[in-house]
Amino acid sequence: IRIKLYILDTGLNPILTFIDKKDISLKEGLSRFNYDLGKINLCAGKYSFSIVVLNLKDRKTLVRLENITPFSVIDGNHEWAPVTNFLN
């Protein structure tokens, strides 16, 4: 399988995608995954996570969970785009 993690805006539009490039084998029962997403420069707004689990053999979605752990970013940075990277 392959796992994709998305950050969604309030309209449930994906604004960032994180793709685990490793092929993962699941065993029966509960599985746990930990990812370090690093620093993300989100602008002020409301966001949530979405997780997609894909079967690599037939490229079908096995599980899709949306609006997981909604969170807010409160900041003085109000750019038009939801993600801002500052250049030197």
JSON list of N, CA and C in Angstrom, two decimals:
[
{"chain": "A", "resi": 1, "resn": "ILE", "atom": "N", "xyz": [0.84, -1.18, 0.00]},
{"chain": "A", "resi": 1, "resn": "ILE", "atom": "CA", "xyz": [0.00, 0.00, 0.00]},
{"chain": "A", "resi": 1, "resn": "ILE", "atom": "C", "xyz": [0.88, 1.24, 0.00]},
{"chain": "A", "resi": 2, "resn": "ARG", "atom": "N", "xyz": [0.26, 2.36, -0.26]},
{"chain": "A", "resi": 2, "resn": "ARG", "atom": "CA", "xyz": [0.95, 3.66, -0.18]},
{"chain": "A", "resi": 2, "resn": "ARG", "atom": "C", "xyz": [0.04, 4.61, 0.59]},
{"chain": "A", "resi": 3, "resn": "ILE", "atom": "N", "xyz": [0.65, 5.45, 1.40]},
{"chain": "A", "resi": 3, "resn": "ILE", "atom": "CA", "xyz": [-0.10, 6.41, 2.21]},
{"chain": "A", "resi": 3, "resn": "ILE", "atom": "C", "xyz": [0.17, 7.82, 1.71]},
{"chain": "A", "resi": 4, "resn": "LYS", "atom": "N", "xyz": [-0.92, 8.59, 1.57]},
{"chain": "A", "resi": 4, "resn": "LYS", "atom": "CA", "xyz": [-0.82, 10.00, 1.22]},
{"chain": "A", "resi": 4, "resn": "LYS", "atom": "C", "xyz": [-1.50, 10.80, 2.32]},
{"chain": "A", "resi": 5, "resn": "LEU", "atom": "N", "xyz": [-0.86, 11.87, 2.73]},
{"chain": "A", "resi": 5, "resn": "LEU", "atom": "CA", "xyz": [-1.39, 12.75, 3.76]},
{"chain": "A", "resi": 5, "resn": "LEU", "atom": "C", "xyz": [-1.57, 14.13, 3.13]},
{"chain": "A", "resi": 6, "resn": "TYR", "atom": "N", "xyz": [-2.74, 14.70, 3.30]},
{"chain": "A", "resi": 6, "resn": "TYR", "atom": "CA", "xyz": [-3.04, 16.02, 2.73]},
{"chain": "A", "resi": 6, "resn": "TYR", "atom": "C", "xyz": [-3.36, 17.00, 3.85]},
{"chain": "A", "resi": 7, "resn": "ILE", "atom": "N", "xyz": [-3.02, 18.27, 3.63]},
{"chain": "A", "resi": 7, "resn": "ILE", "atom": "CA", "xyz": [-3.55, 19.35, 4.45]},
{"chain": "A", "resi": 7, "resn": "ILE", "atom": "C", "xyz": [-4.61, 20.02, 3.60]},
{"chain": "A", "resi": 8, "resn": "LEU", "atom": "N", "xyz": [-5.82, 20.14, 4.18]},
{"chain": "A", "resi": 8, "resn": "LEU", "atom": "CA", "xyz": [-6.97, 20.71, 3.48]},
{"chain": "A", "resi": 8, "resn": "LEU", "atom": "C", "xyz": [-7.32, 22.07, 4.05]},
{"chain": "A", "resi": 9, "resn": "ASP", "atom": "N", "xyz": [-7.85, 22.95, 3.19]},
{"chain": "A", "resi": 9, "resn": "ASP", "atom": "CA", "xyz": [-8.36, 24.23, 3.69]},
{"chain": "A", "resi": 9, "resn": "ASP", "atom": "C", "xyz": [-9.80, 24.06, 4.13]},
{"chain": "A", "resi": 10, "resn": "THR", "atom": "N", "xyz": [-10.46, 25.14, 4.50]},
{"chain": "A", "resi": 10, "resn": "THR", "atom": "CA", "xyz": [-11.83, 25.04, 5.01]},
{"chain": "A", "resi": 10, "resn": "THR", "atom": "C", "xyz": [-12.82, 24.52, 3.98]},
{"chain": "A", "resi": 11, "resn": "GLY", "atom": "N", "xyz": [-12.52, 24.67, 2.70]},
{"chain": "A", "resi": 11, "resn": "GLY", "atom": "CA", "xyz": [-13.38, 24.14, 1.64]},
{"chain": "A", "resi": 11, "resn": "GLY", "atom": "C", "xyz": [-13.04, 22.70, 1.29]},
{"chain": "A", "resi": 12, "resn": "LEU", "atom": "N", "xyz": [-12.19, 22.07, 2.11]},
{"chain": "A", "resi": 12, "resn": "LEU", "atom": "CA", "xyz": [-11.69, 20.70, 1.91]},
{"chain": "A", "resi": 12, "resn": "LEU", "atom": "C", "xyz": [-10.91, 20.54, 0.61]},
{"chain": "A", "resi": 13, "resn": "ASN", "atom": "N", "xyz": [-10.28, 21.63, 0.16]},
{"chain": "A", "resi": 13, "resn": "ASN", "atom": "CA", "xyz": [-9.39, 21.59, -1.00]},
{"chain": "A", "resi": 13, "resn": "ASN", "atom": "C", "xyz": [-7.98, 21.28, -0.51]},
{"chain": "A", "resi": 14, "resn": "PRO", "atom": "N", "xyz": [-7.29, 20.33, -1.15]},
{"chain": "A", "resi": 14, "resn": "PRO", "atom": "CA", "xyz": [-5.92, 20.04, -0.71]},
{"chain": "A", "resi": 14, "resn": "PRO", "atom": "C", "xyz": [-4.98, 21.19, -1.07]},
{"chain": "A", "resi": 15, "resn": "ILE", "atom": "N", "xyz": [-4.18, 21.61, -0.09]},
{"chain": "A", "resi": 15, "resn": "ILE", "atom": "CA", "xyz": [-3.21, 22.66, -0.36]},
{"chain": "A", "resi": 15, "resn": "ILE", "atom": "C", "xyz": [-1.78, 22.15, -0.25]},
{"chain": "A", "resi": 16, "resn": "LEU", "atom": "N", "xyz": [-1.59, 21.01, 0.43]},
{"chain": "A", "resi": 16, "resn": "LEU", "atom": "CA", "xyz": [-0.28, 20.36, 0.53]},
{"chain": "A", "resi": 16, "resn": "LEU", "atom": "C", "xyz": [-0.48, 18.86, 0.52]},
{"chain": "A", "resi": 17, "resn": "THR", "atom": "N", "xyz": [0.43, 18.17, -0.16]},
{"chain": "A", "resi": 17, "resn": "THR", "atom": "CA", "xyz": [0.37, 16.71, -0.21]},
{"chain": "A", "resi": 17, "resn": "THR", "atom": "C", "xyz": [1.70, 16.15, 0.26]},
{"chain": "A", "resi": 18, "resn": "PHE", "atom": "N", "xyz": [1.64, 15.16, 1.12]},
{"chain": "A", "resi": 18, "resn": "PHE", "atom": "CA", "xyz": [2.82, 14.43, 1.57]},
{"chain": "A", "resi": 18, "resn": "PHE", "atom": "C", "xyz": [2.61, 12.98, 1.14]},
{"chain": "A", "resi": 19, "resn": "ILE", "atom": "N", "xyz": [3.54, 12.43, 0.36]},
{"chain": "A", "resi": 19, "resn": "ILE", "atom": "CA", "xyz": [3.43, 11.07, -0.14]},
{"chain": "A", "resi": 19, "resn": "ILE", "atom": "C", "xyz": [4.56, 10.23, 0.43]},
{"chain": "A", "resi": 20, "resn": "ASP", "atom": "N", "xyz": [4.20, 9.15, 1.09]},
{"chain": "A", "resi": 20, "resn": "ASP", "atom": "CA", "xyz": [5.20, 8.21, 1.59]},
{"chain": "A", "resi": 20, "resn": "ASP", "atom": "C", "xyz": [5.63, 7.35, 0.40]},
{"chain": "A", "resi": 21, "resn": "LYS", "atom": "N", "xyz": [6.89, 7.47, -0.02]},
{"chain": "A", "resi": 21, "resn": "LYS", "atom": "CA", "xyz": [7.38, 6.76, -1.20]},
{"chain": "A", "resi": 21, "resn": "LYS", "atom": "C", "xyz": [7.63, 5.28, -0.95]},
{"chain": "A", "resi": 22, "resn": "LYS", "atom": "N", "xyz": [7.63, 4.89, 0.33]},
{"chain": "A", "resi": 22, "resn": "LYS", "atom": "CA", "xyz": [7.87, 3.49, 0.65]},
{"chain": "A", "resi": 22, "resn": "LYS", "atom": "C", "xyz": [6.60, 2.68, 0.42]},
{"chain": "A", "resi": 23, "resn": "ASP", "atom": "N", "xyz": [6.77, 1.47, -0.09]},
{"chain": "A", "resi": 23, "resn": "ASP", "atom": "CA", "xyz": [5.66, 0.53, -0.16]},
{"chain": "A", "resi": 23, "resn": "ASP", "atom": "C", "xyz": [5.52, -0.10, 1.21]},
{"chain": "A", "resi": 24, "resn": "ILE", "atom": "N", "xyz": [4.32, -0.08, 1.74]},
{"chain": "A", "resi": 24, "resn": "ILE", "atom": "CA", "xyz": [4.08, -0.54, 3.10]},
{"chain": "A", "resi": 24, "resn": "ILE", "atom": "C", "xyz": [3.24, -1.80, 3.07]},
{"chain": "A", "resi": 25, "resn": "SER", "atom": "N", "xyz": [3.62, -2.77, 3.86]},
{"chain": "A", "resi": 25, "resn": "SER", "atom": "CA", "xyz": [2.82, -3.98, 4.02]},
{"chain": "A", "resi": 25, "resn": "SER", "atom": "C", "xyz": [2.10, -3.89, 5.36]},
{"chain": "A", "resi": 26, "resn": "LEU", "atom": "N", "xyz": [0.79, -4.07, 5.32]},
{"chain": "A", "resi": 26, "resn": "LEU", "atom": "CA", "xyz": [0.01, -4.04, 6.54]},
{"chain": "A", "resi": 26, "resn": "LEU", "atom": "C", "xyz": [-0.24, -5.44, 7.04]},
{"chain": "A", "resi": 27, "resn": "LYS", "atom": "N", "xyz": [-0.22, -5.57, 8.35]},
{"chain": "A", "resi": 27, "resn": "LYS", "atom": "CA", "xyz": [-0.60, -6.83, 8.98]},
{"chain": "A", "resi": 27, "resn": "LYS", "atom": "C", "xyz": [-2.00, -6.65, 9.55]},
{"chain": "A", "resi": 28, "resn": "GLU", "atom": "N", "xyz": [-2.65, -7.75, 9.82]},
{"chain": "A", "resi": 28, "resn": "GLU", "atom": "CA", "xyz": [-3.99, -7.68, 10.39]},
{"chain": "A", "resi": 28, "resn": "GLU", "atom": "C", "xyz": [-3.94, -7.00, 11.75]},
{"chain": "A", "resi": 29, "resn": "GLY", "atom": "N", "xyz": [-4.93, -6.15, 12.01]},
{"chain": "A", "resi": 29, "resn": "GLY", "atom": "CA", "xyz": [-4.98, -5.45, 13.29]},
{"chain": "A", "resi": 29, "resn": "GLY", "atom": "C", "xyz": [-4.68, -3.98, 13.13]},
{"chain": "A", "resi": 30, "resn": "LEU", "atom": "N", "xyz": [-4.29, -3.36, 14.21]},
{"chain": "A", "resi": 30, "resn": "LEU", "atom": "CA", "xyz": [-4.03, -1.93, 14.26]},
{"chain": "A", "resi": 30, "resn": "LEU", "atom": "C", "xyz": [-2.63, -1.61, 13.77]},
{"chain": "A", "resi": 31, "resn": "SER", "atom": "N", "xyz": [-2.51, -0.60, 12.92]},
{"chain": "A", "resi": 31, "resn": "SER", "atom": "CA", "xyz": [-1.21, -0.13, 12.44]},
{"chain": "A", "resi": 31, "resn": "SER", "atom": "C", "xyz": [-1.03, 1.32, 12.83]},
{"chain": "A", "resi": 32, "resn": "ARG", "atom": "N", "xyz": [0.20, 1.71, 13.09]},
{"chain": "A", "resi": 32, "resn": "ARG", "atom": "CA", "xyz": [0.51, 3.08, 13.49]},
{"chain": "A", "resi": 32, "resn": "ARG", "atom": "C", "xyz": [1.61, 3.60, 12.58]},
{"chain": "A", "resi": 33, "resn": "PHE", "atom": "N", "xyz": [1.45, 4.86, 12.15]},
{"chain": "A", "resi": 33, "resn": "PHE", "atom": "CA", "xyz": [2.43, 5.50, 11.30]},
{"chain": "A", "resi": 33, "resn": "PHE", "atom": "C", "xyz": [2.77, 6.86, 11.88]},
{"chain": "A", "resi": 34, "resn": "ASN", "atom": "N", "xyz": [4.04, 7.20, 11.88]},
{"chain": "A", "resi": 34, "resn": "ASN", "atom": "CA", "xyz": [4.50, 8.50, 12.36]},
{"chain": "A", "resi": 34, "resn": "ASN", "atom": "C", "xyz": [5.26, 9.19, 11.24]},
{"chain": "A", "resi": 35, "resn": "TYR", "atom": "N", "xyz": [4.93, 10.45, 11.00]},
{"chain": "A", "resi": 35, "resn": "TYR", "atom": "CA", "xyz": [5.60, 11.23, 9.97]},
{"chain": "A", "resi": 35, "resn": "TYR", "atom": "C", "xyz": [6.04, 12.57, 10.55]},
{"chain": "A", "resi": 36, "resn": "ASP", "atom": "N", "xyz": [7.26, 12.97, 10.25]},
{"chain": "A", "resi": 36, "resn": "ASP", "atom": "CA", "xyz": [7.74, 14.29, 10.61]},
{"chain": "A", "resi": 36, "resn": "ASP", "atom": "C", "xyz": [7.53, 15.17, 9.39]},
{"chain": "A", "resi": 37, "resn": "LEU", "atom": "N", "xyz": [6.60, 16.09, 9.46]},
{"chain": "A", "resi": 37, "resn": "LEU", "atom": "CA", "xyz": [6.27, 16.95, 8.32]},
{"chain": "A", "resi": 37, "resn": "LEU", "atom": "C", "xyz": [7.19, 18.15, 8.22]},
{"chain": "A", "resi": 38, "resn": "GLY", "atom": "N", "xyz": [8.01, 18.36, 9.22]},
{"chain": "A", "resi": 38, "resn": "GLY", "atom": "CA", "xyz": [8.92, 19.51, 9.19]},
{"chain": "A", "resi": 38, "resn": "GLY", "atom": "C", "xyz": [8.15, 20.81, 9.38]},
{"chain": "A", "resi": 39, "resn": "LYS", "atom": "N", "xyz": [8.80, 21.92, 9.11]},
{"chain": "A", "resi": 39, "resn": "LYS", "atom": "CA", "xyz": [8.17, 23.23, 9.26]},
{"chain": "A", "resi": 39, "resn": "LYS", "atom": "C", "xyz": [7.34, 23.53, 8.03]},
{"chain": "A", "resi": 40, "resn": "ILE", "atom": "N", "xyz": [6.10, 23.94, 8.27]},
{"chain": "A", "resi": 40, "resn": "ILE", "atom": "CA", "xyz": [5.19, 24.29, 7.18]},
{"chain": "A", "resi": 40, "resn": "ILE", "atom": "C", "xyz": [4.75, 25.73, 7.41]},
{"chain": "A", "resi": 41, "resn": "ASN", "atom": "N", "xyz": [4.91, 26.58, 6.41]},
{"chain": "A", "resi": 41, "resn": "ASN", "atom": "CA", "xyz": [4.56, 27.99, 6.53]},
{"chain": "A", "resi": 41, "resn": "ASN", "atom": "C", "xyz": [3.14, 28.24, 6.05]},
{"chain": "A", "resi": 42, "resn": "LEU", "atom": "N", "xyz": [2.17, 27.84, 6.86]},
{"chain": "A", "resi": 42, "resn": "LEU", "atom": "CA", "xyz": [0.77, 28.08, 6.51]},
{"chain": "A", "resi": 42, "resn": "LEU", "atom": "C", "xyz": [0.39, 29.50, 6.90]},
{"chain": "A", "resi": 43, "resn": "CYS", "atom": "N", "xyz": [-0.42, 30.13, 6.08]},
{"chain": "A", "resi": 43, "resn": "CYS", "atom": "CA", "xyz": [-0.95, 31.44, 6.42]},
{"chain": "A", "resi": 43, "resn": "CYS", "atom": "C", "xyz": [-2.12, 31.28, 7.38]},
{"chain": "A", "resi": 44, "resn": "ALA", "atom": "N", "xyz": [-2.54, 32.38, 7.97]},
{"chain": "A", "resi": 44, "resn": "ALA", "atom": "CA", "xyz": [-3.65, 32.34, 8.91]},
{"chain": "A", "resi": 44, "resn": "ALA", "atom": "C", "xyz": [-4.87, 31.71, 8.24]},
{"chain": "A", "resi": 45, "resn": "GLY", "atom": "N", "xyz": [-5.54, 30.82, 8.96]},
{"chain": "A", "resi": 45, "resn": "GLY", "atom": "CA", "xyz": [-6.73, 30.17, 8.42]},
{"chain": "A", "resi": 45, "resn": "GLY", "atom": "C", "xyz": [-7.05, 28.90, 9.17]},
{"chain": "A", "resi": 46, "resn": "LYS", "atom": "N", "xyz": [-8.08, 28.20, 8.70]},
{"chain": "A", "resi": 46, "resn": "LYS", "atom": "CA", "xyz": [-8.50, 26.94, 9.30]},
{"chain": "A", "resi": 46, "resn": "LYS", "atom": "C", "xyz": [-8.15, 25.81, 8.35]},
{"chain": "A", "resi": 47, "resn": "TYR", "atom": "N", "xyz": [-7.61, 24.73, 8.90]},
{"chain": "A", "resi": 47, "resn": "TYR", "atom": "CA", "xyz": [-7.13, 23.61, 8.11]},
{"chain": "A", "resi": 47, "resn": "TYR", "atom": "C", "xyz": [-7.49, 22.30, 8.78]},
{"chain": "A", "resi": 48, "resn": "SER", "atom": "N", "xyz": [-7.30, 21.20, 8.06]},
{"chain": "A", "resi": 48, "resn": "SER", "atom": "CA", "xyz": [-7.46, 19.86, 8.62]},
{"chain": "A", "resi": 48, "resn": "SER", "atom": "C", "xyz": [-6.61, 18.91, 7.80]},
{"chain": "A", "resi": 49, "resn": "PHE", "atom": "N", "xyz": [-6.53, 17.67, 8.25]},
{"chain": "A", "resi": 49, "resn": "PHE", "atom": "CA", "xyz": [-5.77, 16.64, 7.53]},
{"chain": "A", "resi": 49, "resn": "PHE", "atom": "C", "xyz": [-6.71, 15.67, 6.85]},
{"chain": "A", "resi": 50, "resn": "SER", "atom": "N", "xyz": [-6.21, 15.06, 5.79]},
{"chain": "A", "resi": 50, "resn": "SER", "atom": "CA", "xyz": [-6.88, 13.95, 5.11]},
{"chain": "A", "resi": 50, "resn": "SER", "atom": "C", "xyz": [-5.84, 12.87, 4.89]},
{"chain": "A", "resi": 51, "resn": "ILE", "atom": "N", "xyz": [-6.25, 11.62, 5.07]},
{"chain": "A", "resi": 51, "resn": "ILE", "atom": "CA", "xyz": [-5.35, 10.49, 4.85]},
{"chain": "A", "resi": 51, "resn": "ILE", "atom": "C", "xyz": [-5.97, 9.58, 3.80]},
{"chain": "A", "resi": 52, "resn": "VAL", "atom": "N", "xyz": [-5.16, 9.18, 2.84]},
{"chain": "A", "resi": 52, "resn": "VAL", "atom": "CA", "xyz": [-5.60, 8.25, 1.80]},
{"chain": "A", "resi": 52, "resn": "VAL", "atom": "C", "xyz": [-4.66, 7.06, 1.81]},
{"chain": "A", "resi": 53, "resn": "VAL", "atom": "N", "xyz": [-5.23, 5.86, 1.78]},
{"chain": "A", "resi": 53, "resn": "VAL", "atom": "CA", "xyz": [-4.46, 4.62, 1.71]},
{"chain": "A", "resi": 53, "resn": "VAL", "atom": "C", "xyz": [-4.78, 3.98, 0.37]},
{"chain": "A", "resi": 54, "resn": "LEU", "atom": "N", "xyz": [-3.76, 3.78, -0.46]},
{"chain": "A", "resi": 54, "resn": "LEU", "atom": "CA", "xyz": [-3.94, 3.22, -1.81]},
{"chain": "A", "resi": 54, "resn": "LEU", "atom": "C", "xyz": [-3.39, 1.81, -1.90]},
{"chain": "A", "resi": 55, "resn": "ASN", "atom": "N", "xyz": [-4.08, 0.97, -2.64]},
{"chain": "A", "resi": 55, "resn": "ASN", "atom": "CA", "xyz": [-3.58, -0.35, -3.00]},
{"chain": "A", "resi": 55, "resn": "ASN", "atom": "C", "xyz": [-2.71, -0.16, -4.25]},
{"chain": "A", "resi": 56, "resn": "LEU", "atom": "N", "xyz": [-1.44, -0.47, -4.16]},
{"chain": "A", "resi": 56, "resn": "LEU", "atom": "CA", "xyz": [-0.54, -0.23, -5.29]},
{"chain": "A", "resi": 56, "resn": "LEU", "atom": "C", "xyz": [-0.78, -1.19, -6.45]},
{"chain": "A", "resi": 57, "resn": "LYS", "atom": "N", "xyz": [-1.33, -2.35, -6.18]},
{"chain": "A", "resi": 57, "resn": "LYS", "atom": "CA", "xyz": [-1.55, -3.33, -7.26]},
{"chain": "A", "resi": 57, "resn": "LYS", "atom": "C", "xyz": [-2.56, -2.84, -8.28]},
{"chain": "A", "resi": 58, "resn": "ASP", "atom": "N", "xyz": [-3.68, -2.31, -7.81]},
{"chain": "A", "resi": 58, "resn": "ASP", "atom": "CA", "xyz": [-4.71, -1.86, -8.75]},
{"chain": "A", "resi": 58, "resn": "ASP", "atom": "C", "xyz": [-5.00, -0.36, -8.66]},
{"chain": "A", "resi": 59, "resn": "ARG", "atom": "N", "xyz": [-4.21, 0.38, -7.85]},
{"chain": "A", "resi": 59, "resn": "ARG", "atom": "CA", "xyz": [-4.32, 1.83, -7.69]},
{"chain": "A", "resi": 59, "resn": "ARG", "atom": "C", "xyz": [-5.69, 2.26, -7.16]},
{"chain": "A", "resi": 60, "resn": "LYS", "atom": "N", "xyz": [-6.35, 1.39, -6.42]},
{"chain": "A", "resi": 60, "resn": "LYS", "atom": "CA", "xyz": [-7.65, 1.73, -5.84]},
{"chain": "A", "resi": 60, "resn": "LYS", "atom": "C", "xyz": [-7.47, 2.27, -4.43]},
{"chain": "A", "resi": 61, "resn": "THR", "atom": "N", "xyz": [-8.35, 3.19, -4.06]},
{"chain": "A", "resi": 61, "resn": "THR", "atom": "CA", "xyz": [-8.33, 3.75, -2.72]},
{"chain": "A", "resi": 61, "resn": "THR", "atom": "C", "xyz": [-8.96, 2.77, -1.76]},
{"chain": "A", "resi": 62, "resn": "LEU", "atom": "N", "xyz": [-8.22, 2.39, -0.73]},
{"chain": "A", "resi": 62, "resn": "LEU", "atom": "CA", "xyz": [-8.73, 1.48, 0.29]},
{"chain": "A", "resi": 62, "resn": "LEU", "atom": "C", "xyz": [-9.44, 2.24, 1.40]},
{"chain": "A", "resi": 63, "resn": "VAL", "atom": "N", "xyz": [-8.85, 3.37, 1.80]},
{"chain": "A", "resi": 63, "resn": "VAL", "atom": "CA", "xyz": [-9.41, 4.19, 2.88]},
{"chain": "A", "resi": 63, "resn": "VAL", "atom": "C", "xyz": [-9.15, 5.64, 2.56]},
{"chain": "A", "resi": 64, "resn": "ARG", "atom": "N", "xyz": [-10.15, 6.48, 2.83]},
{"chain": "A", "resi": 64, "resn": "ARG", "atom": "CA", "xyz": [-9.98, 7.93, 2.72]},
{"chain": "A", "resi": 64, "resn": "ARG", "atom": "C", "xyz": [-10.69, 8.56, 3.91]},
{"chain": "A", "resi": 65, "resn": "LEU", "atom": "N", "xyz": [-9.93, 9.24, 4.74]},
{"chain": "A", "resi": 65, "resn": "LEU", "atom": "CA", "xyz": [-10.47, 9.93, 5.91]},
{"chain": "A", "resi": 65, "resn": "LEU", "atom": "C", "xyz": [-10.23, 11.41, 5.74]},
{"chain": "A", "resi": 66, "resn": "GLU", "atom": "N", "xyz": [-11.28, 12.22, 5.88]},
{"chain": "A", "resi": 66, "resn": "GLU", "atom": "CA", "xyz": [-11.15, 13.66, 5.70]},
{"chain": "A", "resi": 66, "resn": "GLU", "atom": "C", "xyz": [-11.54, 14.41, 6.97]},
{"chain": "A", "resi": 67, "resn": "ASN", "atom": "N", "xyz": [-11.09, 15.65, 7.04]},
{"chain": "A", "resi": 67, "resn": "ASN", "atom": "CA", "xyz": [-11.39, 16.56, 8.14]},
{"chain": "A", "resi": 67, "resn": "ASN", "atom": "C", "xyz": [-10.92, 16.00, 9.48]},
{"chain": "A", "resi": 68, "resn": "ILE", "atom": "N", "xyz": [-9.73, 15.40, 9.47]},
{"chain": "A", "resi": 68, "resn": "ILE", "atom": "CA", "xyz": [-9.13, 14.84, 10.68]},
{"chain": "A", "resi": 68, "resn": "ILE", "atom": "C", "xyz": [-8.40, 15.96, 11.41]},
{"chain": "A", "resi": 69, "resn": "THR", "atom": "N", "xyz": [-8.55, 16.00, 12.68]},
{"chain": "A", "resi": 69, "resn": "THR", "atom": "CA", "xyz": [-7.91, 16.98, 13.57]},
{"chain": "A", "resi": 69, "resn": "THR", "atom": "C", "xyz": [-7.89, 18.40, 12.99]},
{"chain": "A", "resi": 70, "resn": "PRO", "atom": "N", "xyz": [-9.05, 19.01, 12.85]},
{"chain": "A", "resi": 70, "resn": "PRO", "atom": "CA", "xyz": [-9.07, 20.40, 12.38]},
{"chain": "A", "resi": 70, "resn": "PRO", "atom": "C", "xyz": [-8.21, 21.29, 13.28]},
{"chain": "A", "resi": 71, "resn": "PHE", "atom": "N", "xyz": [-7.54, 22.27, 12.68]},
{"chain": "A", "resi": 71, "resn": "PHE", "atom": "CA", "xyz": [-6.70, 23.19, 13.44]},
{"chain": "A", "resi": 71, "resn": "PHE", "atom": "C", "xyz": [-6.71, 24.56, 12.80]},
{"chain": "A", "resi": 72, "resn": "SER", "atom": "N", "xyz": [-6.34, 25.55, 13.56]},
{"chain": "A", "resi": 72, "resn": "SER", "atom": "CA", "xyz": [-6.28, 26.93, 13.08]},
{"chain": "A", "resi": 72, "resn": "SER", "atom": "C", "xyz": [-4.86, 27.44, 13.16]},
{"chain": "A", "resi": 73, "resn": "VAL", "atom": "N", "xyz": [-4.51, 28.29, 12.21]},
{"chain": "A", "resi": 73, "resn": "VAL", "atom": "CA", "xyz": [-3.24, 29.01, 12.24]},
{"chain": "A", "resi": 73, "resn": "VAL", "atom": "C", "xyz": [-3.58, 30.47, 12.46]},
{"chain": "A", "resi": 74, "resn": "ILE", "atom": "N", "xyz": [-3.05, 31.01, 13.54]},
{"chain": "A", "resi": 74, "resn": "ILE", "atom": "CA", "xyz": [-3.27, 32.42, 13.86]},
{"chain": "A", "resi": 74, "resn": "ILE", "atom": "C", "xyz": [-1.94, 33.13, 13.72]},
{"chain": "A", "resi": 75, "resn": "ASP", "atom": "N", "xyz": [-1.90, 34.08, 12.78]},
{"chain": "A", "resi": 75, "resn": "ASP", "atom": "CA", "xyz": [-0.63, 34.73, 12.45]},
{"chain": "A", "resi": 75, "resn": "ASP", "atom": "C", "xyz": [-0.95, 36.07, 11.82]},
{"chain": "A", "resi": 76, "resn": "GLY", "atom": "N", "xyz": [0.01, 36.97, 11.84]},
{"chain": "A", "resi": 76, "resn": "GLY", "atom": "CA", "xyz": [-0.14, 38.25, 11.18]},
{"chain": "A", "resi": 76, "resn": "GLY", "atom": "C", "xyz": [0.05, 38.16, 9.67]},
{"chain": "A", "resi": 77, "resn": "ASN", "atom": "N", "xyz": [0.46, 36.99, 9.17]},
{"chain": "A", "resi": 77, "resn": "ASN", "atom": "CA", "xyz": [0.73, 36.81, 7.75]},
{"chain": "A", "resi": 77, "resn": "ASN", "atom": "C", "xyz": [-0.57, 36.47, 7.02]},
{"chain": "A", "resi": 78, "resn": "HIS", "atom": "N", "xyz": [-1.06, 37.38, 6.20]},
{"chain": "A", "resi": 78, "resn": "HIS", "atom": "CA", "xyz": [-2.32, 37.17, 5.48]},
{"chain": "A", "resi": 78, "resn": "HIS", "atom": "C", "xyz": [-2.06, 37.26, 3.98]},
{"chain": "A", "resi": 79, "resn": "GLU", "atom": "N", "xyz": [-1.34, 36.32, 3.45]},
{"chain": "A", "resi": 79, "resn": "GLU", "atom": "CA", "xyz": [-1.08, 36.27, 2.02]},
{"chain": "A", "resi": 79, "resn": "GLU", "atom": "C", "xyz": [-2.25, 35.61, 1.31]},
{"chain": "A", "resi": 80, "resn": "TRP", "atom": "N", "xyz": [-2.33, 35.79, 0.00]},
{"chain": "A", "resi": 80, "resn": "TRP", "atom": "CA", "xyz": [-3.41, 35.22, -0.79]},
{"chain": "A", "resi": 80, "resn": "TRP", "atom": "C", "xyz": [-3.32, 33.70, -0.81]},
{"chain": "A", "resi": 81, "resn": "ALA", "atom": "N", "xyz": [-2.13, 33.17, -1.02]},
{"chain": "A", "resi": 81, "resn": "ALA", "atom": "CA", "xyz": [-1.93, 31.71, -1.07]},
{"chain": "A", "resi": 81, "resn": "ALA", "atom": "C", "xyz": [-1.88, 31.16, 0.33]},
{"chain": "A", "resi": 82, "resn": "PRO", "atom": "N", "xyz": [-2.39, 29.93, 0.55]},
{"chain": "A", "resi": 82, "resn": "PRO", "atom": "CA", "xyz": [-2.38, 29.36, 1.89]},
{"chain": "A", "resi": 82, "resn": "PRO", "atom": "C", "xyz": [-0.99, 28.95, 2.39]},
{"chain": "A", "resi": 83, "resn": "VAL", "atom": "N", "xyz": [-0.05, 28.75, 1.49]},
{"chain": "A", "resi": 83, "resn": "VAL", "atom": "CA", "xyz": [1.32, 28.37, 1.87]},
{"chain": "A", "resi": 83, "resn": "VAL", "atom": "C", "xyz": [2.25, 29.46, 1.38]},
{"chain": "A", "resi": 84, "resn": "THR", "atom": "N", "xyz": [3.12, 29.93, 2.25]},
{"chain": "A", "resi": 84, "resn": "THR", "atom": "CA", "xyz": [4.05, 30.99, 1.89]},
{"chain": "A", "resi": 84, "resn": "THR", "atom": "C", "xyz": [5.46, 30.58, 2.26]},
{"chain": "A", "resi": 85, "resn": "ASN", "atom": "N", "xyz": [6.36, 30.62, 1.31]},
{"chain": "A", "resi": 85, "resn": "ASN", "atom": "CA", "xyz": [7.78, 30.42, 1.57]},
{"chain": "A", "resi": 85, "resn": "ASN", "atom": "C", "xyz": [8.49, 31.73, 1.31]},
{"chain": "A", "resi": 86, "resn": "PHE", "atom": "N", "xyz": [9.28, 32.15, 2.27]},
{"chain": "A", "resi": 86, "resn": "PHE", "atom": "CA", "xyz": [9.98, 33.43, 2.15]},
{"chain": "A", "resi": 86, "resn": "PHE", "atom": "C", "xyz": [11.35, 33.21, 1.53]},
{"chain": "A", "resi": 87, "resn": "LEU", "atom": "N", "xyz": [11.69, 34.06, 0.59]},
{"chain": "A", "resi": 87, "resn": "LEU", "atom": "CA", "xyz": [13.00, 34.04, -0.06]},
{"chain": "A", "resi": 87, "resn": "LEU", "atom": "C", "xyz": [13.93, 35.00, 0.67]},
{"chain": "A", "resi": 88, "resn": "ASN", "atom": "N", "xyz": [15.22, 34.86, 0.44]},
{"chain": "A", "resi": 88, "resn": "ASN", "atom": "CA", "xyz": [16.19, 35.73, 1.13]},
{"chain": "A", "resi": 88, "resn": "ASN", "atom": "C", "xyz": [15.89, 37.17, 0.90]}
]
